[in-house]
Amino acid sequence: TAEGPAMRLSLLLLLLWPGPLATPGMEDAAFPHLGESSQPPPRACPPRCSCPRADTVDCNGLDLQVFPDNITRAAQHLSLQNNQLQELPYNELSRLSRLRTLNLHNNLISSEGLPDEAFESLTQLQHIYVAHNRLSVAPQFLPRSLRVADLAANQVMEIFPLTFGEKPALRSVYLHNNQLNNAGLPPDAFRGSEAIATLSLSSNRLSYLPPSLPPSLERLHLQNNLISKVPRGALSRQTQLRELYLQHNQLTDNGLDATTFSKLHSLEYLDLSHNQLATVPAGLPRTLAVLHLGRNRIRRVEAARLRGVRRLRYLLLQHNELGSSGLPAGALRPLRGLHTLHLYGNGLDRVPLALPRRLHALVLPHNHVAALGARDLTSTPGLAELNLAYNRLASARVHRRAFRRLRSLRSLDLAGNQLTRLPTGLPTGLRALRLQRNQLRVLEPEPLASLDQLRELSLAHNRLRVGDIGPGTWHELQALQVRDRLVSHAVPTPLPPAKFFPTPSPCPH
Protein backbone atom coordinates (compact mmCIF):
# COMPACT_ATOMS: atom_id res chain seq x y z
CA THR A 1 0.00 0.00 0.00
CA ALA A 2 1.00 3.69 -0.21
CA GLU A 3 1.15 3.85 3.54
CA GLY A 4 4.16 1.46 3.69
CA PRO A 5 6.84 3.72 2.15
CA ALA A 6 5.47 6.76 3.98
CA MET A 7 5.62 4.94 7.33
CA ARG A 8 9.19 3.78 6.67
CA LEU A 9 10.23 7.35 5.76
CA SER A 10 8.64 8.73 8.93
CA LEU A 11 10.50 6.11 11.04
CA LEU A 12 13.85 6.97 9.39
CA LEU A 13 13.34 10.70 9.99
CA LEU A 14 12.45 9.97 13.60
CA LEU A 15 15.70 8.06 14.12
CA LEU A 16 17.79 10.84 12.59
CA TRP A 17 15.97 13.72 14.34
CA PRO A 18 18.48 15.56 16.66
CA GLY A 19 15.87 16.26 19.28
CA PRO A 20 14.13 19.44 20.35
CA LEU A 21 15.63 22.70 19.20
CA ALA A 22 18.00 24.15 21.76
CA THR A 23 16.96 27.31 23.41
CA PRO A 24 19.35 29.94 24.75
CA GLY A 25 20.85 28.92 28.11
CA MET A 26 20.09 25.25 27.57
CA GLU A 27 23.45 24.13 25.97
CA ASP A 28 25.04 20.88 27.16
CA ALA A 29 28.26 22.06 28.76
CA ALA A 30 29.83 18.60 28.47
CA PHE A 31 29.35 18.48 24.70
CA PRO A 32 32.04 20.05 22.47
CA HIS A 33 30.79 22.97 20.44
CA LEU A 34 31.89 24.11 17.04
CA GLY A 35 35.58 25.01 17.01
CA GLU A 36 36.27 23.47 20.44
CA SER A 37 38.35 20.40 21.38
CA SER A 38 37.38 17.64 23.74
CA GLN A 39 40.96 17.77 25.24
CA PRO A 40 41.51 19.87 28.40
CA PRO A 41 43.12 23.27 27.78
CA PRO A 42 46.96 23.22 28.03
CA ARG A 43 48.46 24.31 31.34
CA ALA A 44 50.19 27.68 31.40
CA CYS A 45 53.97 27.18 31.57
CA PRO A 46 56.72 29.81 31.26
CA PRO A 47 58.54 29.76 27.90
CA ARG A 48 61.35 27.15 27.68
CA CYS A 49 60.47 25.77 31.12
CA SER A 50 58.88 22.39 31.66
CA CYS A 51 55.80 21.64 33.72
CA PRO A 52 55.56 17.87 34.10
CA ARG A 53 52.74 18.18 36.63
CA ALA A 54 50.15 20.79 37.41
CA ASP A 55 52.02 21.74 40.60
CA THR A 56 55.60 21.67 39.24
CA VAL A 57 57.53 24.28 37.23
CA ASP A 58 61.10 23.48 36.21
CA CYS A 59 63.20 26.31 34.75
CA ASN A 60 66.59 24.80 35.56
CA GLY A 61 69.64 25.91 33.55
CA LEU A 62 68.01 28.32 31.08
CA ASP A 63 70.29 31.33 31.69
CA LEU A 64 67.27 33.33 32.83
CA GLN A 65 68.07 36.87 33.91
CA VAL A 66 64.53 37.81 34.88
CA PHE A 67 62.11 35.98 37.15
CA PRO A 68 59.37 34.36 34.98
CA ASP A 69 56.12 36.35 35.18
CA ASN A 70 53.56 33.73 34.19
CA ILE A 71 54.08 30.96 36.73
CA THR A 72 50.81 29.32 37.69
CA ARG A 73 49.42 30.14 41.11
CA ALA A 74 48.95 26.40 41.65
CA ALA A 75 52.71 25.78 41.64
CA GLN A 76 54.00 23.91 44.67
CA HIS A 77 57.51 23.12 43.40
CA LEU A 78 59.52 25.75 41.55
CA SER A 79 63.07 25.18 40.33
CA LEU A 80 65.06 28.17 39.10
CA GLN A 81 68.52 26.83 39.81
CA ASN A 82 71.52 27.37 37.51
CA ASN A 83 70.33 30.64 36.03
CA GLN A 84 71.51 34.26 36.19
CA LEU A 85 68.81 35.79 38.35
CA GLN A 86 69.97 38.81 40.34
CA GLU A 87 66.79 39.64 42.20
CA LEU A 88 63.44 38.23 43.29
CA PRO A 89 60.50 40.54 42.57
CA TYR A 90 58.16 40.62 45.54
CA ASN A 91 55.01 40.98 43.41
CA GLU A 92 55.71 37.79 41.47
CA LEU A 93 56.83 35.74 44.45
CA SER A 94 53.91 36.81 46.65
CA ARG A 95 51.42 35.28 44.15
CA LEU A 96 52.86 31.81 44.69
CA SER A 97 51.36 31.20 48.11
CA ARG A 98 51.12 27.44 47.59
CA LEU A 99 54.86 26.91 47.09
CA ARG A 100 56.40 24.10 49.12
CA THR A 101 59.80 23.92 47.39
CA LEU A 102 61.75 26.87 46.03
CA ASN A 103 65.12 26.11 44.44
CA LEU A 104 67.27 29.15 43.63
CA HIS A 105 70.61 27.35 43.83
CA ASN A 106 73.47 28.81 41.76
CA ASN A 107 72.23 32.21 40.64
CA LEU A 108 73.54 35.76 41.14
CA ILE A 109 71.06 36.88 43.81
CA SER A 110 72.43 39.47 46.21
CA SER A 111 70.93 40.67 49.48
CA GLU A 112 69.95 43.90 47.72
CA GLY A 113 67.95 41.82 45.24
CA LEU A 114 66.07 40.02 48.00
CA PRO A 115 63.39 42.18 49.66
CA ASP A 116 62.92 41.78 53.43
CA GLU A 117 59.31 40.71 52.86
CA ALA A 118 60.19 38.40 49.94
CA PHE A 119 58.96 35.21 51.60
CA GLU A 120 56.21 36.46 53.91
CA SER A 121 53.41 35.22 51.64
CA LEU A 122 54.88 31.73 51.25
CA THR A 123 53.17 30.31 54.30
CA GLN A 124 53.41 26.70 53.07
CA LEU A 125 57.09 26.74 52.04
CA GLN A 126 59.00 23.72 53.37
CA HIS A 127 62.27 23.62 51.39
CA ILE A 128 64.31 26.62 50.28
CA TYR A 129 67.65 26.34 48.48
CA VAL A 130 69.59 29.57 47.95
CA ALA A 131 73.10 28.10 47.99
CA HIS A 132 75.78 29.47 45.65
CA ASN A 133 74.46 33.00 45.33
CA ARG A 134 75.80 36.38 46.50
CA LEU A 135 73.95 37.00 49.73
CA SER A 136 75.89 39.08 52.26
CA VAL A 137 73.23 38.79 54.96
CA ALA A 138 70.59 36.15 55.45
CA PRO A 139 66.90 36.94 54.84
CA GLN A 140 65.45 38.60 57.94
CA PHE A 141 62.39 36.37 57.78
CA LEU A 142 61.80 32.87 56.51
CA PRO A 143 58.39 31.13 56.74
CA ARG A 144 57.44 29.31 59.92
CA SER A 145 56.55 26.20 57.87
CA LEU A 146 60.15 25.65 56.78
CA ARG A 147 61.80 22.21 57.12
CA VAL A 148 65.06 22.61 55.15
CA ALA A 149 67.00 25.84 54.60
CA ASP A 150 70.16 25.88 52.49
CA LEU A 151 72.12 29.14 52.33
CA ALA A 152 75.55 27.57 51.86
CA ALA A 153 78.30 29.03 49.67
CA ASN A 154 77.23 32.65 49.81
CA GLN A 155 78.98 35.56 51.54
CA VAL A 156 76.67 35.68 54.55
CA MET A 157 78.09 37.64 57.47
CA GLU A 158 74.93 37.96 59.56
CA ILE A 159 71.74 36.09 60.33
CA PHE A 160 68.72 37.34 62.27
CA PRO A 161 66.48 35.93 65.03
CA LEU A 162 63.66 35.09 62.60
CA THR A 163 65.85 33.75 59.84
CA PHE A 164 65.87 30.33 61.47
CA GLY A 165 64.15 31.02 64.79
CA GLU A 166 60.52 30.14 65.56
CA LYS A 167 60.42 27.30 63.00
CA PRO A 168 58.99 24.28 64.86
CA ALA A 169 59.26 21.98 61.80
CA LEU A 170 62.79 23.02 60.75
CA ARG A 171 65.09 19.96 60.53
CA SER A 172 68.16 20.98 58.52
CA VAL A 173 70.11 24.24 58.23
CA TYR A 174 73.08 24.58 55.89
CA LEU A 175 75.29 27.66 56.30
CA HIS A 176 78.70 26.28 55.36
CA ASN A 177 81.11 28.20 53.14
CA ASN A 178 80.06 31.67 54.23
CA GLN A 179 81.76 34.47 56.20
CA LEU A 180 79.99 34.17 59.53
CA ASN A 181 81.81 35.14 62.70
CA ASN A 182 80.41 34.87 66.21
CA ALA A 183 79.12 38.45 66.15
CA GLY A 184 76.96 37.62 63.13
CA LEU A 185 75.27 34.72 64.90
CA PRO A 186 72.83 36.05 67.54
CA PRO A 187 72.34 34.05 70.74
CA ASP A 188 68.66 33.53 69.90
CA ALA A 189 69.34 32.47 66.31
CA PHE A 190 67.60 29.10 66.77
CA ARG A 191 65.14 29.90 69.56
CA GLY A 192 61.80 28.22 69.00
CA SER A 193 63.25 25.76 66.48
CA GLU A 194 63.45 22.68 68.64
CA ALA A 195 63.52 20.08 65.85
CA ILE A 196 66.77 21.00 64.05
CA ALA A 197 68.77 17.78 63.64
CA THR A 198 71.48 18.91 61.17
CA LEU A 199 73.37 22.19 61.38
CA SER A 200 76.31 22.92 59.11
CA LEU A 201 78.47 25.93 60.00
CA SER A 202 81.71 24.64 58.52
CA SER A 203 84.11 26.87 56.58
CA ASN A 204 83.18 30.13 58.26
CA ARG A 205 85.08 32.46 60.63
CA LEU A 206 83.86 31.34 64.03
CA SER A 207 86.44 31.70 66.81
CA TYR A 208 84.55 29.76 69.49
CA LEU A 209 81.75 27.22 69.50
CA PRO A 210 78.47 29.16 69.41
CA PRO A 211 76.34 28.95 72.56
CA SER A 212 72.60 28.31 72.55
CA LEU A 213 72.70 25.70 69.81
CA PRO A 214 69.50 23.67 69.38
CA PRO A 215 69.27 20.82 71.91
CA SER A 216 67.75 18.58 69.20
CA LEU A 217 70.96 18.45 67.14
CA GLU A 218 72.12 15.08 65.83
CA ARG A 219 74.83 16.31 63.42
CA LEU A 220 76.93 19.43 63.94
CA HIS A 221 79.51 20.53 61.36
CA LEU A 222 82.01 23.14 62.58
CA GLN A 223 85.12 22.10 60.66
CA ASN A 224 87.32 24.65 58.89
CA ASN A 225 86.73 27.55 61.21
CA LEU A 226 89.03 29.46 63.60
CA ILE A 227 87.69 27.84 66.76
CA SER A 228 90.18 27.86 69.63
CA LYS A 229 87.74 27.34 72.50
CA VAL A 230 84.57 25.50 73.41
CA PRO A 231 82.97 27.60 76.18
CA ARG A 232 82.00 25.70 79.29
CA GLY A 233 78.44 24.40 78.95
CA ALA A 234 78.20 25.12 75.22
CA LEU A 235 77.45 21.43 74.56
CA SER A 236 75.63 20.60 77.78
CA ARG A 237 72.13 20.34 76.25
CA GLN A 238 72.89 18.42 73.05
CA THR A 239 72.17 14.98 74.45
CA GLN A 240 70.98 13.68 71.05
CA LEU A 241 74.12 14.71 69.17
CA ARG A 242 75.64 11.73 67.32
CA GLU A 243 78.23 13.36 65.05
CA LEU A 244 80.48 16.32 65.87
CA TYR A 245 82.97 17.67 63.34
CA LEU A 246 85.61 20.06 64.72
CA GLN A 247 88.57 19.26 62.47
CA HIS A 248 90.72 21.97 60.91
CA ASN A 249 90.37 24.47 63.73
CA GLN A 250 92.78 25.96 66.29
CA LEU A 251 91.82 23.97 69.38
CA THR A 252 94.41 23.51 72.12
CA ASP A 253 94.19 21.67 75.44
CA ASN A 254 93.30 24.98 77.09
CA GLY A 255 90.26 25.36 74.83
CA LEU A 256 88.67 22.18 76.23
CA ASP A 257 87.97 20.87 79.71
CA ALA A 258 86.72 17.66 81.30
CA THR A 259 83.09 18.72 80.84
CA THR A 260 83.27 19.76 77.16
CA PHE A 261 81.99 16.44 75.78
CA SER A 262 80.76 14.75 78.95
CA LYS A 263 77.05 15.52 78.41
CA LEU A 264 76.94 14.21 74.85
CA HIS A 265 75.31 10.92 75.83
CA SER A 266 74.56 9.87 72.22
CA LEU A 267 77.84 10.89 70.56
CA GLU A 268 79.28 8.26 68.21
CA TYR A 269 81.64 10.20 65.95
CA LEU A 270 84.05 12.92 67.09
CA ASP A 271 86.56 14.46 64.68
CA LEU A 272 89.22 16.66 66.29
CA SER A 273 91.89 16.14 63.65
CA HIS A 274 94.03 18.99 62.33
CA ASN A 275 94.08 20.97 65.56
CA GLN A 276 96.81 21.71 68.14
CA LEU A 277 95.95 19.26 70.92
CA ALA A 278 98.82 17.85 72.98
CA THR A 279 96.76 15.24 74.87
CA VAL A 280 93.69 13.09 74.36
CA PRO A 281 90.69 15.11 75.65
CA ALA A 282 89.22 14.18 79.01
CA GLY A 283 85.58 13.37 79.69
CA LEU A 284 84.87 11.56 76.43
CA PRO A 285 81.36 10.03 76.28
CA ARG A 286 81.10 6.26 76.62
CA THR A 287 78.98 5.97 73.46
CA LEU A 288 81.86 7.06 71.22
CA ALA A 289 82.64 4.70 68.32
CA VAL A 290 85.05 6.82 66.24
CA LEU A 291 87.65 9.21 67.65
CA HIS A 292 89.72 11.06 65.07
CA LEU A 293 92.77 12.81 66.55
CA GLY A 294 95.05 12.76 63.53
CA ARG A 295 97.43 15.66 62.82
CA ASN A 296 97.60 17.14 66.28
CA ARG A 297 100.61 17.44 68.61
CA ILE A 298 99.86 14.52 70.91
CA ARG A 299 103.01 13.10 72.52
CA ARG A 300 101.55 10.61 74.94
CA VAL A 301 98.28 8.69 75.31
CA GLU A 302 97.17 8.18 78.90
CA ALA A 303 95.03 5.15 79.71
CA ALA A 304 92.97 7.20 82.15
CA ARG A 305 91.61 9.34 79.30
CA LEU A 306 90.27 6.26 77.51
CA ARG A 307 88.75 4.24 80.34
CA GLY A 308 85.28 5.61 79.74
CA VAL A 309 85.12 4.87 76.00
CA ARG A 310 85.06 1.10 75.96
CA ARG A 311 82.79 1.01 72.91
CA LEU A 312 85.39 2.79 70.77
CA ARG A 313 85.88 1.03 67.43
CA TYR A 314 88.22 3.37 65.53
CA LEU A 315 91.07 5.33 67.11
CA LEU A 316 92.92 7.50 64.60
CA LEU A 317 96.19 9.02 65.83
CA GLN A 318 98.13 9.45 62.59
CA HIS A 319 100.65 12.26 62.22
CA ASN A 320 101.10 13.17 65.86
CA GLU A 321 104.29 13.30 67.92
CA LEU A 322 104.12 9.90 69.60
CA GLY A 323 107.65 8.73 70.36
CA SER A 324 109.13 5.73 72.15
CA SER A 325 107.07 6.41 75.29
CA GLY A 326 104.02 7.77 73.49
CA LEU A 327 101.93 4.60 73.94
CA PRO A 328 102.82 2.92 77.24
CA ALA A 329 102.13 -0.80 77.54
CA GLY A 330 98.44 -1.33 78.23
CA ALA A 331 97.46 2.28 77.53
CA LEU A 332 94.82 1.05 75.07
CA ARG A 333 93.80 -2.04 76.99
CA PRO A 334 90.51 -0.45 78.19
CA LEU A 335 89.34 -0.29 74.55
CA ARG A 336 88.12 -3.87 74.45
CA GLY A 337 86.10 -3.48 71.26
CA LEU A 338 88.72 -1.53 69.28
CA HIS A 339 88.66 -2.51 65.59
CA THR A 340 91.24 -0.20 63.99
CA LEU A 341 94.25 1.59 65.47
CA HIS A 342 95.74 4.11 63.08
CA LEU A 343 99.27 5.33 63.98
CA TYR A 344 100.62 6.34 60.57
CA GLY A 345 103.45 8.91 60.61
CA ASN A 346 104.55 9.04 64.26
CA GLY A 347 107.91 8.30 65.87
CA LEU A 348 107.20 4.92 67.48
CA ASP A 349 110.23 2.63 67.65
CA ARG A 350 108.31 -0.56 68.42
CA VAL A 351 104.85 -2.06 68.15
CA PRO A 352 102.82 -0.91 71.18
CA LEU A 353 102.52 -3.68 73.77
CA ALA A 354 99.37 -5.10 75.33
CA LEU A 355 97.00 -3.89 72.63
CA PRO A 356 93.27 -4.77 72.81
CA ARG A 357 92.74 -8.44 72.10
CA ARG A 358 90.02 -7.94 69.47
CA LEU A 359 91.99 -5.48 67.36
CA HIS A 360 91.33 -6.12 63.66
CA ALA A 361 93.64 -3.62 61.93
CA LEU A 362 96.94 -2.14 63.13
CA VAL A 363 98.20 0.61 60.83
CA LEU A 364 101.78 1.63 61.68
CA PRO A 365 103.55 2.78 58.49
CA HIS A 366 106.11 5.59 58.47
CA ASN A 367 107.32 5.14 62.04
CA HIS A 368 110.72 4.04 63.40
CA VAL A 369 109.97 0.39 64.23
CA ALA A 370 113.27 -1.48 63.93
CA ALA A 371 112.49 -4.88 65.50
CA LEU A 372 109.71 -7.43 65.95
CA GLY A 373 110.08 -9.69 68.96
CA ALA A 374 108.53 -13.11 69.48
CA ARG A 375 105.84 -11.71 71.79
CA ASP A 376 105.25 -8.24 70.36
CA LEU A 377 102.05 -9.30 68.57
CA THR A 378 100.78 -12.03 70.85
CA SER A 379 98.15 -9.83 72.50
CA THR A 380 96.20 -9.45 69.22
CA PRO A 381 95.42 -12.96 67.92
CA GLY A 382 92.45 -11.66 65.89
CA LEU A 383 94.52 -9.22 63.83
CA ALA A 384 93.51 -9.37 60.13
CA GLU A 385 95.48 -6.40 58.77
CA LEU A 386 99.00 -5.40 59.81
CA ASN A 387 100.71 -2.48 58.10
CA LEU A 388 104.35 -1.90 59.04
CA ALA A 389 105.41 -0.35 55.74
CA TYR A 390 108.21 2.20 55.62
CA ASN A 391 109.74 1.51 59.00
CA ARG A 392 113.30 0.32 59.81
CA LEU A 393 112.82 -3.42 59.99
CA ALA A 394 115.83 -5.58 59.15
CA SER A 395 115.62 -9.35 58.70
CA ALA A 396 118.03 -10.01 61.54
CA ARG A 397 115.68 -8.27 63.99
CA VAL A 398 112.43 -9.93 62.93
CA HIS A 399 111.95 -12.95 65.16
CA ARG A 400 111.07 -16.18 63.37
CA ARG A 401 107.97 -16.49 65.58
CA ALA A 402 106.88 -12.86 65.33
CA PHE A 403 103.77 -13.70 63.25
CA ARG A 404 103.10 -17.18 64.59
CA ARG A 405 100.05 -16.29 66.73
CA LEU A 406 98.35 -14.22 64.03
CA ARG A 407 96.17 -16.97 62.61
CA SER A 408 93.54 -14.54 61.33
CA LEU A 409 96.01 -12.32 59.47
CA ARG A 410 94.96 -11.72 55.86
CA SER A 411 97.06 -8.70 54.85
CA LEU A 412 100.69 -8.00 55.81
CA ASP A 413 102.44 -4.90 54.48
CA LEU A 414 106.20 -4.76 55.05
CA ALA A 415 107.05 -2.55 52.06
CA GLY A 416 109.81 0.02 52.30
CA ASN A 417 111.86 -1.61 55.05
CA GLN A 418 115.36 -3.15 55.04
CA LEU A 419 114.50 -6.84 54.72
CA THR A 420 116.97 -9.05 52.86
CA ARG A 421 114.89 -12.25 52.99
CA LEU A 422 111.31 -13.35 53.44
CA PRO A 423 110.04 -13.54 57.03
CA THR A 424 109.41 -17.05 58.31
CA GLY A 425 106.40 -18.41 60.15
CA LEU A 426 103.88 -16.46 58.13
CA PRO A 427 100.18 -17.26 58.83
CA THR A 428 98.74 -19.81 56.42
CA GLY A 429 95.60 -17.75 55.75
CA LEU A 430 97.58 -14.79 54.38
CA ARG A 431 96.12 -13.38 51.15
CA ALA A 432 98.23 -10.27 50.55
CA LEU A 433 101.96 -9.92 51.24
CA ARG A 434 103.62 -6.66 50.25
CA LEU A 435 107.41 -6.62 50.24
CA GLN A 436 108.23 -4.06 47.54
CA ARG A 437 111.05 -1.57 48.10
CA ASN A 438 113.10 -3.74 50.44
CA GLN A 439 116.54 -5.28 49.84
CA LEU A 440 115.51 -8.87 49.10
CA ARG A 441 118.37 -10.77 47.49
CA VAL A 442 116.93 -14.26 47.49
CA LEU A 443 113.51 -15.88 47.28
CA GLU A 444 113.27 -19.38 48.68
CA PRO A 445 110.24 -21.70 48.59
CA GLU A 446 110.18 -22.60 52.31
CA PRO A 447 108.63 -19.37 53.70
CA LEU A 448 105.90 -19.53 51.02
CA ALA A 449 105.27 -23.26 51.13
CA SER A 450 102.09 -23.18 53.23
CA LEU A 451 100.59 -19.95 51.79
CA ASP A 452 98.09 -21.65 49.51
CA GLN A 453 95.59 -18.78 49.89
CA LEU A 454 98.03 -16.04 48.91
CA ARG A 455 96.59 -13.96 46.08
CA GLU A 456 98.88 -10.94 46.03
CA LEU A 457 102.65 -10.93 46.39
CA SER A 458 104.44 -7.62 45.79
CA LEU A 459 108.18 -7.85 45.17
CA ALA A 460 108.93 -4.85 42.95
CA HIS A 461 111.99 -2.69 43.57
CA ASN A 462 114.13 -5.24 45.38
CA ARG A 463 117.50 -6.77 44.41
CA LEU A 464 116.15 -10.00 43.00
CA ARG A 465 117.38 -11.52 39.78
CA VAL A 466 115.96 -14.52 37.96
CA GLY A 467 118.65 -16.79 39.35
CA ASP A 468 117.86 -15.69 42.92
CA ILE A 469 114.40 -17.33 42.87
CA GLY A 470 114.68 -20.90 44.10
CA PRO A 471 113.09 -23.79 42.18
CA GLY A 472 109.57 -24.62 43.27
CA THR A 473 108.99 -21.19 44.79
CA TRP A 474 105.70 -20.67 42.92
CA HIS A 475 104.57 -24.29 43.03
CA GLU A 476 102.39 -24.02 46.14
CA LEU A 477 100.98 -20.57 45.38
CA GLN A 478 97.93 -21.78 43.44
CA ALA A 479 95.79 -18.73 44.31
CA LEU A 480 98.42 -16.15 43.34
CA GLN A 481 97.04 -13.53 40.96
CA VAL A 482 99.64 -10.76 40.93
CA ARG A 483 103.36 -10.88 41.58
CA ASP A 484 106.70 -9.27 40.86
CA ARG A 485 105.79 -5.96 39.23
CA LEU A 486 102.98 -4.86 41.51
CA VAL A 487 103.88 -1.62 43.25
CA SER A 488 101.54 -1.13 46.17
CA HIS A 489 102.27 2.00 48.14
CA ALA A 490 101.35 2.11 51.80
CA VAL A 491 97.76 3.30 52.00
CA PRO A 492 96.07 3.84 55.39
CA THR A 493 93.26 1.47 56.24
CA PRO A 494 89.82 2.76 55.17
CA LEU A 495 88.03 5.00 57.61
CA PRO A 496 84.71 3.94 59.16
CA PRO A 497 81.65 3.09 57.08
CA ALA A 498 79.90 5.78 55.07
CA LYS A 499 77.21 6.24 57.71
CA PHE A 500 79.78 8.19 59.73
CA PHE A 501 80.24 10.72 56.94
CA PRO A 502 76.90 12.44 56.21
CA THR A 503 76.45 14.65 53.23
CA PRO A 504 76.45 18.23 54.52
CA SER A 505 73.82 19.48 52.11
CA PRO A 506 71.11 18.11 49.83
CA CYS A 507 72.23 20.44 47.04
CA PRO A 508 75.32 19.69 44.91
CA HIS A 509 77.29 22.78 45.98
Short mmCIF file of N, CA, C and O in Angstrom, two decimals, residues 280-284 301-309 328 330-335:
data_model
loop_
_atom_site.label_atom_id
_atom_site.label_comp_id
_atom_site.label_asym_id
_atom_site.label_seq_id
_atom_site.Cartn_x
_atom_site.Cartn_y
_atom_site.Cartn_z
N VAL A 280 95.04 13.58 74.65
CA VAL A 280 93.69 13.09 74.36
C VAL A 280 92.72 13.82 75.29
O VAL A 280 92.97 13.91 76.50
N PRO A 281 91.62 14.38 74.78
CA PRO A 281 90.69 15.11 75.65
C PRO A 281 90.13 14.24 76.77
O PRO A 281 89.95 13.02 76.59
N ALA A 282 89.84 14.87 77.88
CA ALA A 282 89.22 14.18 79.01
C ALA A 282 87.70 14.23 78.88
O ALA A 282 87.15 15.03 78.12
N GLY A 283 87.04 13.34 79.63
CA GLY A 283 85.58 13.37 79.69
C GLY A 283 84.89 12.93 78.43
O GLY A 283 83.78 13.39 78.13
N LEU A 284 85.50 12.03 77.67
CA LEU A 284 84.87 11.56 76.43
C LEU A 284 83.67 10.69 76.76
O LEU A 284 83.71 9.88 77.68
N VAL A 301 99.68 9.09 75.11
CA VAL A 301 98.28 8.69 75.31
C VAL A 301 98.16 8.06 76.69
O VAL A 301 98.81 7.05 76.98
N GLU A 302 97.35 8.67 77.53
CA GLU A 302 97.17 8.18 78.90
C GLU A 302 95.95 7.27 78.95
O GLU A 302 94.88 7.60 78.43
N ALA A 303 96.12 6.12 79.59
CA ALA A 303 95.03 5.15 79.71
C ALA A 303 93.83 5.74 80.42
O ALA A 303 92.67 5.41 80.09
N ALA A 304 94.07 6.64 81.36
CA ALA A 304 92.97 7.20 82.15
C ALA A 304 91.99 7.98 81.27
O ALA A 304 90.79 8.03 81.57
N ARG A 305 92.49 8.56 80.17
CA ARG A 305 91.61 9.34 79.30
C ARG A 305 90.70 8.44 78.45
O ARG A 305 89.75 8.94 77.84
N LEU A 306 91.01 7.16 78.39
CA LEU A 306 90.27 6.26 77.51
C LEU A 306 89.42 5.24 78.26
O LEU A 306 88.72 4.44 77.64
N ARG A 307 89.47 5.26 79.57
CA ARG A 307 88.75 4.24 80.34
C ARG A 307 87.25 4.30 80.15
O ARG A 307 86.56 3.30 80.25
N GLY A 308 86.73 5.48 79.87
CA GLY A 308 85.28 5.61 79.74
C GLY A 308 84.73 5.32 78.36
O GLY A 308 83.52 5.35 78.17
N VAL A 309 85.60 5.04 77.38
CA VAL A 309 85.12 4.87 76.00
C VAL A 309 85.35 3.43 75.53
O VAL A 309 85.98 3.18 74.51
N PRO A 328 102.35 3.86 76.22
CA PRO A 328 102.82 2.92 77.24
C PRO A 328 102.09 1.59 77.15
O PRO A 328 100.95 1.52 76.67
N GLY A 330 99.76 -1.24 77.62
CA GLY A 330 98.44 -1.33 78.23
C GLY A 330 97.63 -0.05 78.18
O GLY A 330 96.51 -0.01 78.68
N ALA A 331 98.19 1.01 77.56
CA ALA A 331 97.46 2.28 77.53
C ALA A 331 96.12 2.15 76.82
O ALA A 331 95.16 2.85 77.14
N LEU A 332 96.05 1.23 75.84
CA LEU A 332 94.82 1.05 75.07
C LEU A 332 94.03 -0.17 75.50
O LEU A 332 93.02 -0.50 74.89
N ARG A 333 94.48 -0.83 76.54
CA ARG A 333 93.80 -2.04 76.99
C ARG A 333 92.33 -1.82 77.34
O ARG A 333 91.50 -2.72 77.12
N PRO A 334 91.94 -0.65 77.88
CA PRO A 334 90.51 -0.45 78.19
C PRO A 334 89.60 -0.52 76.97
O PRO A 334 88.39 -0.74 77.10
N LEU A 335 90.16 -0.34 75.76
CA LEU A 335 89.34 -0.29 74.55
C LEU A 335 89.11 -1.70 74.04
O LEU A 335 89.64 -2.12 73.00
#
